[in-house]
PDB file of C-alpha atoms in Angstrom:
ATOM      1  CA  UNK A   1       0.128  -0.099   0.183  1.00  0.00           C
ATOM      2  CA  UNK A   2       1.521   3.378  -1.157  1.00  0.00           C
ATOM      3  CA  UNK A   3       0.474   5.275   2.047  1.00  0.00           C
ATOM      4  CA  UNK A   4       2.285   8.725   2.631  1.00  0.00           C
ATOM      5  CA  UNK A   5       1.948  11.747   5.004  1.00  0.00           C
ATOM      6  CA  UNK A   6       3.047  15.222   3.291  1.00  0.00           C
ATOM      7  CA  UNK A   7       3.778  17.714   5.829  1.00  0.00           C
ATOM      8  CA  UNK A   8       1.956  21.024   5.753  1.00  0.00           C
ATOM      9  CA  UNK A   9       1.970  24.095   7.889  1.00  0.00           C
ATOM     10  CA  UNK A  10       4.070  23.424  11.241  1.00  0.00           C
ATOM     11  CA  UNK A  11       2.468  19.928  11.959  1.00  0.00           C
ATOM     12  CA  UNK A  12      -0.131  19.240   9.521  1.00  0.00           C
ATOM     13  CA  UNK A  13      -0.119  15.866   7.657  1.00  0.00           C
ATOM     14  CA  UNK A  14      -1.989  15.828   3.979  1.00  0.00           C
ATOM     15  CA  UNK A  15      -2.476  12.115   3.351  1.00  0.00           C
ATOM     16  CA  UNK A  16      -2.219  10.430   0.038  1.00  0.00           C
ATOM     17  CA  UNK A  17      -3.056   6.910  -0.615  1.00  0.00           C
ATOM     18  CA  UNK A  18      -2.083   5.743  -4.375  1.00  0.00           C
ATOM     19  CA  UNK A  19      -3.388   2.803  -6.607  1.00  0.00           C
ATOM     20  CA  UNK A  20      -0.790   0.622  -8.531  1.00  0.00           C
ATOM     21  CA  UNK A  21      -1.075   3.346 -11.571  1.00  0.00           C
ATOM     22  CA  UNK A  22      -0.032   6.339  -9.027  1.00  0.00           C
ATOM     23  CA  UNK A  23      -3.943   7.714  -8.995  1.00  0.00           C
ATOM     24  CA  UNK A  24      -3.964   9.423  -5.634  1.00  0.00           C
ATOM     25  CA  UNK A  25      -6.575   9.591  -2.732  1.00  0.00           C
ATOM     26  CA  UNK A  26      -6.054  13.014  -0.904  1.00  0.00           C
ATOM     27  CA  UNK A  27      -7.299  13.459   2.631  1.00  0.00           C
ATOM     28  CA  UNK A  28      -7.424  16.827   4.230  1.00  0.00           C
ATOM     29  CA  UNK A  29      -5.477  19.028   1.853  1.00  0.00           C
ATOM     30  CA  UNK A  30      -5.069  22.009   4.117  1.00  0.00           C
ATOM     31  CA  UNK A  31      -2.300  23.399   1.612  1.00  0.00           C
ATOM     32  CA  UNK A  32      -2.401  22.523  -2.342  1.00  0.00           C
ATOM     33  CA  UNK A  33       1.545  23.380  -2.885  1.00  0.00           C
ATOM     34  CA  UNK A  34       2.645  19.826  -0.824  1.00  0.00           C
ATOM     35  CA  UNK A  35       0.309  17.988  -2.996  1.00  0.00           C
ATOM     36  CA  UNK A  36       1.015  19.868  -6.544  1.00  0.00           C
ATOM     37  CA  UNK A  37       4.727  19.357  -5.601  1.00  0.00           C
ATOM     38  CA  UNK A  38       4.340  15.631  -4.450  1.00  0.00           C
ATOM     39  CA  UNK A  39       1.701  14.812  -7.393  1.00  0.00           C
ATOM     40  CA  UNK A  40       3.721  16.781 -10.240  1.00  0.00           C
ATOM     41  CA  UNK A  41       2.552  15.953 -13.514  1.00  0.00           C
ATOM     42  CA  UNK A  42       1.438  12.744 -12.689  1.00  0.00           C
ATOM     43  CA  UNK A  43      -2.510  11.378 -13.041  1.00  0.00           C
ATOM     44  CA  UNK A  44      -5.353  13.145 -11.859  1.00  0.00           C
ATOM     45  CA  UNK A  45      -6.460  12.085  -8.136  1.00  0.00           C
ATOM     46  CA  UNK A  46      -9.348  10.070  -7.815  1.00  0.00           C
ATOM     47  CA  UNK A  47     -10.738  12.374  -5.060  1.00  0.00           C
ATOM     48  CA  UNK A  48     -10.359  14.468  -1.966  1.00  0.00           C
ATOM     49  CA  UNK A  49     -11.605  13.506   1.510  1.00  0.00           C
ATOM     50  CA  UNK A  50     -12.547  15.921   4.312  1.00  0.00           C
ATOM     51  CA  UNK A  51     -12.783  15.034   7.817  1.00  0.00           C
ATOM     52  CA  UNK A  52     -13.821  18.472   9.082  1.00  0.00           C
ATOM     53  CA  UNK A  53     -14.208  22.336   8.190  1.00  0.00           C
ATOM     54  CA  UNK A  54     -11.061  23.719   9.809  1.00  0.00           C
ATOM     55  CA  UNK A  55      -8.894  25.642   7.317  1.00  0.00           C
ATOM     56  CA  UNK A  56      -5.818  23.645   8.221  1.00  0.00           C
ATOM     57  CA  UNK A  57      -7.455  20.782   6.721  1.00  0.00           C
ATOM     58  CA  UNK A  58      -9.781  22.133   3.836  1.00  0.00           C
ATOM     59  CA  UNK A  59      -7.843  25.279   2.528  1.00  0.00           C
ATOM     60  CA  UNK A  60      -6.010  23.876  -0.190  1.00  0.00           C
ATOM     61  CA  UNK A  61      -8.991  22.538  -1.874  1.00  0.00           C
ATOM     62  CA  UNK A  62      -9.598  25.698  -4.121  1.00  0.00           C
ATOM     63  CA  UNK A  63      -6.329  25.181  -5.360  1.00  0.00           C
ATOM     64  CA  UNK A  64      -6.300  21.603  -6.180  1.00  0.00           C
ATOM     65  CA  UNK A  65      -9.760  22.235  -8.098  1.00  0.00           C
ATOM     66  CA  UNK A  66      -7.910  24.976  -9.738  1.00  0.00           C
ATOM     67  CA  UNK A  67      -5.243  22.226 -11.201  1.00  0.00           C
ATOM     68  CA  UNK A  68      -7.995  19.516 -11.669  1.00  0.00           C
ATOM     69  CA  UNK A  69     -11.415  21.145 -12.427  1.00  0.00           C
ATOM     70  CA  UNK A  70     -14.297  18.812 -11.271  1.00  0.00           C
ATOM     71  CA  UNK A  71     -12.294  16.712  -8.581  1.00  0.00           C
ATOM     72  CA  UNK A  72     -14.723  15.063  -6.466  1.00  0.00           C
ATOM     73  CA  UNK A  73     -14.524  16.604  -3.162  1.00  0.00           C
ATOM     74  CA  UNK A  74     -16.405  14.497  -0.281  1.00  0.00           C
ATOM     75  CA  UNK A  75     -17.043  15.878   3.018  1.00  0.00           C
ATOM     76  CA  UNK A  76     -19.522  15.543   5.961  1.00  0.00           C
ATOM     77  CA  UNK A  77     -22.697  17.194   6.150  1.00  0.00           C
ATOM     78  CA  UNK A  78     -21.407  20.887   7.186  1.00  0.00           C
ATOM     79  CA  UNK A  79     -22.413  23.837   5.159  1.00  0.00           C
ATOM     80  CA  UNK A  80     -19.186  25.217   6.282  1.00  0.00           C
ATOM     81  CA  UNK A  81     -17.295  23.006   4.053  1.00  0.00           C
ATOM     82  CA  UNK A  82     -18.447  24.899   1.130  1.00  0.00           C
ATOM     83  CA  UNK A  83     -16.292  23.399  -1.170  1.00  0.00           C
ATOM     84  CA  UNK A  84     -17.477  19.960  -1.016  1.00  0.00           C
ATOM     85  CA  UNK A  85     -19.201  18.399  -4.335  1.00  0.00           C
ATOM     86  CA  UNK A  86     -20.383  15.177  -2.323  1.00  0.00           C
ATOM     87  CA  UNK A  87     -22.026  14.520   1.527  1.00  0.00           C
ATOM     88  CA  UNK A  88     -21.689  11.887   3.399  1.00  0.00           C
ATOM     89  CA  UNK A  89     -23.398  10.557   6.588  1.00  0.00           C
ATOM     90  CA  UNK A  90     -22.478   8.003   9.284  1.00  0.00           C
ATOM     91  CA  UNK A  91     -22.578   4.583   8.421  1.00  0.00           C
ATOM     92  CA  UNK A  92     -22.376   5.028   4.629  1.00  0.00           C
ATOM     93  CA  UNK A  93     -20.335   3.270   2.382  1.00  0.00           C
ATOM     94  CA  UNK A  94     -17.828   4.767  -0.090  1.00  0.00           C
ATOM     95  CA  UNK A  95     -16.521   3.764  -3.225  1.00  0.00           C
ATOM     96  CA  UNK A  96     -13.095   5.897  -4.120  1.00  0.00           C
ATOM     97  CA  UNK A  97     -10.933   4.395  -6.863  1.00  0.00           C
ATOM     98  CA  UNK A  98     -10.555   0.776  -6.170  1.00  0.00           C
ATOM     99  CA  UNK A  99     -11.001   1.375  -2.252  1.00  0.00           C
ATOM    100  CA  UNK A 100     -14.059   1.240  -0.105  1.00  0.00           C
ATOM    101  CA  UNK A 101     -14.341   3.241   3.019  1.00  0.00           C
ATOM    102  CA  UNK A 102     -17.076   3.477   5.551  1.00  0.00           C
ATOM    103  CA  UNK A 103     -18.166   6.835   7.132  1.00  0.00           C
ATOM    104  CA  UNK A 104     -17.809   7.116  11.165  1.00  0.00           C
ATOM    105  CA  UNK A 105     -19.498  10.326  12.521  1.00  0.00           C
ATOM    106  CA  UNK A 106     -17.083  11.506  15.238  1.00  0.00           C
ATOM    107  CA  UNK A 107     -18.249  14.265  17.063  1.00  0.00           C
ATOM    108  CA  UNK A 108     -16.123  15.815  19.615  1.00  0.00           C
ATOM    109  CA  UNK A 109     -13.380  17.974  17.809  1.00  0.00           C
ATOM    110  CA  UNK A 110     -16.073  19.511  15.923  1.00  0.00           C
ATOM    111  CA  UNK A 111     -19.979  18.765  15.940  1.00  0.00           C
ATOM    112  CA  UNK A 112     -19.775  17.274  12.274  1.00  0.00           C
ATOM    113  CA  UNK A 113     -16.033  15.607  12.248  1.00  0.00           C
ATOM    114  CA  UNK A 114     -16.030  12.368  10.289  1.00  0.00           C
ATOM    115  CA  UNK A 115     -13.333   9.744  10.011  1.00  0.00           C
ATOM    116  CA  UNK A 116     -13.022   7.249   7.091  1.00  0.00           C
ATOM    117  CA  UNK A 117     -12.433   3.532   7.577  1.00  0.00           C
ATOM    118  CA  UNK A 118     -11.452   1.079   4.899  1.00  0.00           C
ATOM    119  CA  UNK A 119      -8.851  -1.016   3.380  1.00  0.00           C
ATOM    120  CA  UNK A 120      -7.157  -1.435   6.936  1.00  0.00           C
ATOM    121  CA  UNK A 121      -6.697   1.952   7.083  1.00  0.00           C
ATOM    122  CA  UNK A 122      -8.403   4.509   9.548  1.00  0.00           C
ATOM    123  CA  UNK A 123      -8.179   8.353   8.256  1.00  0.00           C
ATOM    124  CA  UNK A 124      -9.146  10.234  11.495  1.00  0.00           C
ATOM    125  CA  UNK A 125      -8.595  13.611  11.066  1.00  0.00           C
ATOM    126  CA  UNK A 126      -8.344  15.369  14.432  1.00  0.00           C
ATOM    127  CA  UNK A 127     -10.319  13.178  16.365  1.00  0.00           C
ATOM    128  CA  UNK A 128      -7.639  10.847  17.283  1.00  0.00           C
ATOM    129  CA  UNK A 129      -3.935  11.246  17.650  1.00  0.00           C
ATOM    130  CA  UNK A 130      -1.102   9.031  18.379  1.00  0.00           C
ATOM    131  CA  UNK A 131      -0.887   8.928  22.282  1.00  0.00           C
ATOM    132  CA  UNK A 132      -3.487  11.919  22.396  1.00  0.00           C
ATOM    133  CA  UNK A 133      -6.997  13.086  20.922  1.00  0.00           C
ATOM    134  CA  UNK A 134      -8.352  16.355  19.427  1.00  0.00           C
ATOM    135  CA  UNK A 135      -9.436  19.260  21.525  1.00  0.00           C
ATOM    136  CA  UNK A 136     -13.332  19.651  22.216  1.00  0.00           C
ATOM    137  CA  UNK A 137     -14.084  22.770  20.278  1.00  0.00           C
ATOM    138  CA  UNK A 138     -17.711  22.044  19.595  1.00  0.00           C
ATOM    139  CA  UNK A 139     -18.614  18.834  21.064  1.00  0.00           C
ATOM    140  CA  UNK A 140     -18.923  17.519  24.648  1.00  0.00           C
ATOM    141  CA  UNK A 141     -16.696  14.971  26.543  1.00  0.00           C
ATOM    142  CA  UNK A 142     -19.803  12.464  26.202  1.00  0.00           C
ATOM    143  CA  UNK A 143     -19.501  12.950  22.470  1.00  0.00           C
ATOM    144  CA  UNK A 144     -15.779  12.655  22.059  1.00  0.00           C
ATOM    145  CA  UNK A 145     -15.224   9.879  24.499  1.00  0.00           C
ATOM    146  CA  UNK A 146     -18.149   7.960  22.360  1.00  0.00           C
ATOM    147  CA  UNK A 147     -16.368   9.088  19.126  1.00  0.00           C
ATOM    148  CA  UNK A 148     -12.865   7.466  20.740  1.00  0.00           C
ATOM    149  CA  UNK A 149     -14.482   4.424  21.779  1.00  0.00           C
ATOM    150  CA  UNK A 150     -16.190   3.590  18.715  1.00  0.00           C
ATOM    151  CA  UNK A 151     -12.672   4.019  17.070  1.00  0.00           C
ATOM    152  CA  UNK A 152     -10.740   1.877  19.662  1.00  0.00           C
ATOM    153  CA  UNK A 153     -13.068  -1.110  18.668  1.00  0.00           C
ATOM    154  CA  UNK A 154     -11.959  -1.478  15.004  1.00  0.00           C
ATOM    155  CA  UNK A 155      -9.134  -4.139  14.329  1.00  0.00           C
ATOM    156  CA  UNK A 156      -5.869  -3.677  16.222  1.00  0.00           C
ATOM    157  CA  UNK A 157      -3.971  -3.776  13.112  1.00  0.00           C
ATOM    158  CA  UNK A 158      -6.032  -0.857  11.616  1.00  0.00           C
ATOM    159  CA  UNK A 159      -3.294   1.661  10.264  1.00  0.00           C
ATOM    160  CA  UNK A 160      -4.025   5.341  11.574  1.00  0.00           C
ATOM    161  CA  UNK A 161      -3.426   8.240   9.998  1.00  0.00           C
ATOM    162  CA  UNK A 162      -3.948  11.306  12.157  1.00  0.00           C
ATOM    163  CA  UNK A 163      -4.091  15.076  11.217  1.00  0.00           C
ATOM    164  CA  UNK A 164      -1.077  16.314  12.998  1.00  0.00           C
ATOM    165  CA  UNK A 165       2.119  15.607  14.205  1.00  0.00           C
ATOM    166  CA  UNK A 166       1.892  15.793  17.836  1.00  0.00           C
ATOM    167  CA  UNK A 167       3.125  12.766  19.126  1.00  0.00           C
ATOM    168  CA  UNK A 168       6.414  13.570  20.849  1.00  0.00           C
ATOM    169  CA  UNK A 169       4.097  16.534  22.804  1.00  0.00           C
ATOM    170  CA  UNK A 170       1.444  13.904  23.362  1.00  0.00           C
ATOM    171  CA  UNK A 171       4.032  11.402  24.852  1.00  0.00           C
ATOM    172  CA  UNK A 172       5.098  13.576  27.501  1.00  0.00           C
ATOM    173  CA  UNK A 173       1.609  13.810  29.033  1.00  0.00           C
ATOM    174  CA  UNK A 174       1.143  10.338  28.398  1.00  0.00           C
ATOM    175  CA  UNK A 175       4.018   9.561  30.353  1.00  0.00           C
ATOM    176  CA  UNK A 176       2.835  11.818  33.211  1.00  0.00           C
ATOM    177  CA  UNK A 177      -0.415  10.133  33.550  1.00  0.00           C
ATOM    178  CA  UNK A 178       0.395   6.392  33.149  1.00  0.00           C
ATOM    179  CA  UNK A 179       4.728   6.113  33.911  1.00  0.00           C
ATOM    180  CA  UNK A 180       4.456   2.797  34.830  1.00  0.00           C
ATOM    181  CA  UNK A 181       3.403   1.593  31.342  1.00  0.00           C
ATOM    182  CA  UNK A 182       5.877  -0.317  29.626  1.00  0.00           C
ATOM    183  CA  UNK A 183       4.823  -0.239  25.887  1.00  0.00           C
ATOM    184  CA  UNK A 184       4.214   3.519  26.353  1.00  0.00           C
ATOM    185  CA  UNK A 185       8.083   4.102  27.140  1.00  0.00           C
ATOM    186  CA  UNK A 186       8.808   1.767  24.162  1.00  0.00           C
ATOM    187  CA  UNK A 187       6.647   3.979  21.874  1.00  0.00           C
ATOM    188  CA  UNK A 188       7.780   7.224  23.610  1.00  0.00           C
ATOM    189  CA  UNK A 189      11.512   5.929  22.631  1.00  0.00           C
ATOM    190  CA  UNK A 190      10.634   5.129  19.209  1.00  0.00           C
ATOM    191  CA  UNK A 191       9.149   8.525  18.719  1.00  0.00           C
ATOM    192  CA  UNK A 192      11.859  10.324  19.925  1.00  0.00           C
ATOM    193  CA  UNK A 193      14.657   8.464  17.558  1.00  0.00           C
ATOM    194  CA  UNK A 194      11.990   9.123  14.714  1.00  0.00           C
ATOM    195  CA  UNK A 195      11.883  12.730  15.169  1.00  0.00           C
ATOM    196  CA  UNK A 196      15.568  13.159  15.832  1.00  0.00           C
ATOM    197  CA  UNK A 197      16.150  11.748  12.410  1.00  0.00           C
ATOM    198  CA  UNK A 198      13.230  13.996  10.760  1.00  0.00           C
ATOM    199  CA  UNK A 199      10.862  11.439  10.153  1.00  0.00           C
ATOM    200  CA  UNK A 200       7.313  10.952  10.553  1.00  0.00           C
ATOM    201  CA  UNK A 201       5.716   9.059  13.835  1.00  0.00           C
ATOM    202  CA  UNK A 202       2.536   8.402  11.592  1.00  0.00           C
ATOM    203  CA  UNK A 203       1.036   6.388  10.743  1.00  0.00           C
ATOM    204  CA  UNK A 204       0.607   4.288  13.856  1.00  0.00           C
ATOM    205  CA  UNK A 205      -1.728   0.999  14.652  1.00  0.00           C
ATOM    206  CA  UNK A 206      -4.722   1.023  16.410  1.00  0.00           C
ATOM    207  CA  UNK A 207      -3.445  -1.957  19.018  1.00  0.00           C
ATOM    208  CA  UNK A 208      -0.456   0.560  19.725  1.00  0.00           C
ATOM    209  CA  UNK A 209      -2.808   3.212  20.758  1.00  0.00           C
ATOM    210  CA  UNK A 210      -4.961   0.798  22.939  1.00  0.00           C
ATOM    211  CA  UNK A 211      -1.925   0.212  24.579  1.00  0.00           C
ATOM    212  CA  UNK A 212      -0.558   3.238  25.011  1.00  0.00           C
ATOM    213  CA  UNK A 213      -2.736   6.222  24.565  1.00  0.00           C
ATOM    214  CA  UNK A 214      -4.344   7.466  27.949  1.00  0.00           C
ATOM    215  CA  UNK A 215      -7.501   8.762  26.425  1.00  0.00           C
ATOM    216  CA  UNK A 216      -8.313   5.554  24.944  1.00  0.00           C
ATOM    217  CA  UNK A 217      -7.728   4.175  28.581  1.00  0.00           C
ATOM    218  CA  UNK A 218      -9.703   5.857  31.189  1.00  0.00           C
ATOM    219  CA  UNK A 219     -11.311   2.693  32.608  1.00  0.00           C
ATOM    220  CA  UNK A 220      -7.709   1.535  33.446  1.00  0.00           C
ATOM    221  CA  UNK A 221      -6.741   1.578  37.046  1.00  0.00           C
ATOM    222  CA  UNK A 222      -3.315   3.066  36.731  1.00  0.00           C
ATOM    223  CA  UNK A 223      -4.748   5.937  34.646  1.00  0.00           C
ATOM    224  CA  UNK A 224      -7.719   6.459  36.735  1.00  0.00           C
ATOM    225  CA  UNK A 225      -5.631   6.696  39.755  1.00  0.00           C
ATOM    226  CA  UNK A 226      -3.357   9.585  38.310  1.00  0.00           C
ATOM    227  CA  UNK A 227      -6.746  11.301  37.345  1.00  0.00           C
ATOM    228  CA  UNK A 228      -8.431  11.756  40.475  1.00  0.00           C
ATOM    229  CA  UNK A 229      -5.413  13.368  42.384  1.00  0.00           C
ATOM    230  CA  UNK A 230      -4.824  15.478  39.979  1.00  0.00           C
ATOM    231  CA  UNK A 231      -8.655  16.752  39.608  1.00  0.00           C
ATOM    232  CA  UNK A 232      -8.622  16.969  43.446  1.00  0.00           C
ATOM    233  CA  UNK A 233     -12.079  15.008  43.371  1.00  0.00           C
ATOM    234  CA  UNK A 234     -13.535  11.474  43.216  1.00  0.00           C
ATOM    235  CA  UNK A 235     -14.049  10.549  39.370  1.00  0.00           C
ATOM    236  CA  UNK A 236     -17.369   9.126  38.893  1.00  0.00           C
ATOM    237  CA  UNK A 237     -17.095   6.821  35.794  1.00  0.00           C
ATOM    238  CA  UNK A 238     -15.290   6.931  32.334  1.00  0.00           C
ATOM    239  CA  UNK A 239     -17.014  10.064  30.762  1.00  0.00           C
ATOM    240  CA  UNK A 240     -16.026  12.057  33.926  1.00  0.00           C
ATOM    241  CA  UNK A 241     -12.355  10.287  33.916  1.00  0.00           C
ATOM    242  CA  UNK A 242     -12.183  11.233  30.084  1.00  0.00           C
ATOM    243  CA  UNK A 243     -13.263  14.971  30.596  1.00  0.00           C
ATOM    244  CA  UNK A 244     -10.856  15.210  33.580  1.00  0.00           C
ATOM    245  CA  UNK A 245      -7.901  13.914  31.794  1.00  0.00           C
ATOM    246  CA  UNK A 246      -8.972  16.203  28.647  1.00  0.00           C
ATOM    247  CA  UNK A 247      -8.985  19.182  31.013  1.00  0.00           C
ATOM    248  CA  UNK A 248      -5.375  18.065  32.388  1.00  0.00           C
ATOM    249  CA  UNK A 249      -3.870  18.000  29.055  1.00  0.00           C
ATOM    250  CA  UNK A 250      -5.288  20.984  27.777  1.00  0.00           C
ATOM    251  CA  UNK A 251      -3.448  23.033  30.742  1.00  0.00           C
ATOM    252  CA  UNK A 252      -0.253  20.701  30.290  1.00  0.00           C
ATOM    253  CA  UNK A 253       3.284  21.710  29.866  1.00  0.00           C
ATOM    254  CA  UNK A 254       6.249  19.237  29.775  1.00  0.00           C
TER     255      UNK A 254
END
């Protein structure tokens, strides 16, 4: 599988998935320039997938449409994504080129955020990050916890393609929460080595995230034991634990 993250801005990734003939599927192109540089004079892409409306994920679409007029732009139902030519909703099956994806509504980061899962790959935008999760700009803790729980239920060998290179900073927070987690220490060491070599820490796998990401482990005794003293109160259930963990992360400085 020819799956590549194209760096954009300070820490964004635009994902490209290419078929055997070199035709690409583009995911969350916040900037047209990296895409045009990578695809060059190659074949016309199959389509663009958009996970949510934020400018760093959709801002490059107009430039790409100037290069490839009529290119399909597939996005969730949200009027703020004005460039979409096709709207999709939760549970729909989507055929793009040789690939088939399922649309998963994942509100939390935004109210209309969607992820795309298929061919063993998850394009999760800003819902799930390696060792972290997105900020709650529009959704509630209950919504985001449910969205993450839904993604965590996918097969462990799922290749996780996140929208940002946040893993090193997320590792510092995860280690503060769960310092006794051996798998997390291994992942943090791997991340440090990759970044030192100038390499992306993504994609990751869902099995790795289930073992290491504290936001997928709020029911774990060690994680819960760390949250309560920081919150300064008794934690009542997984959603309360997730909300307290997210607030902790919002104010965390390594």
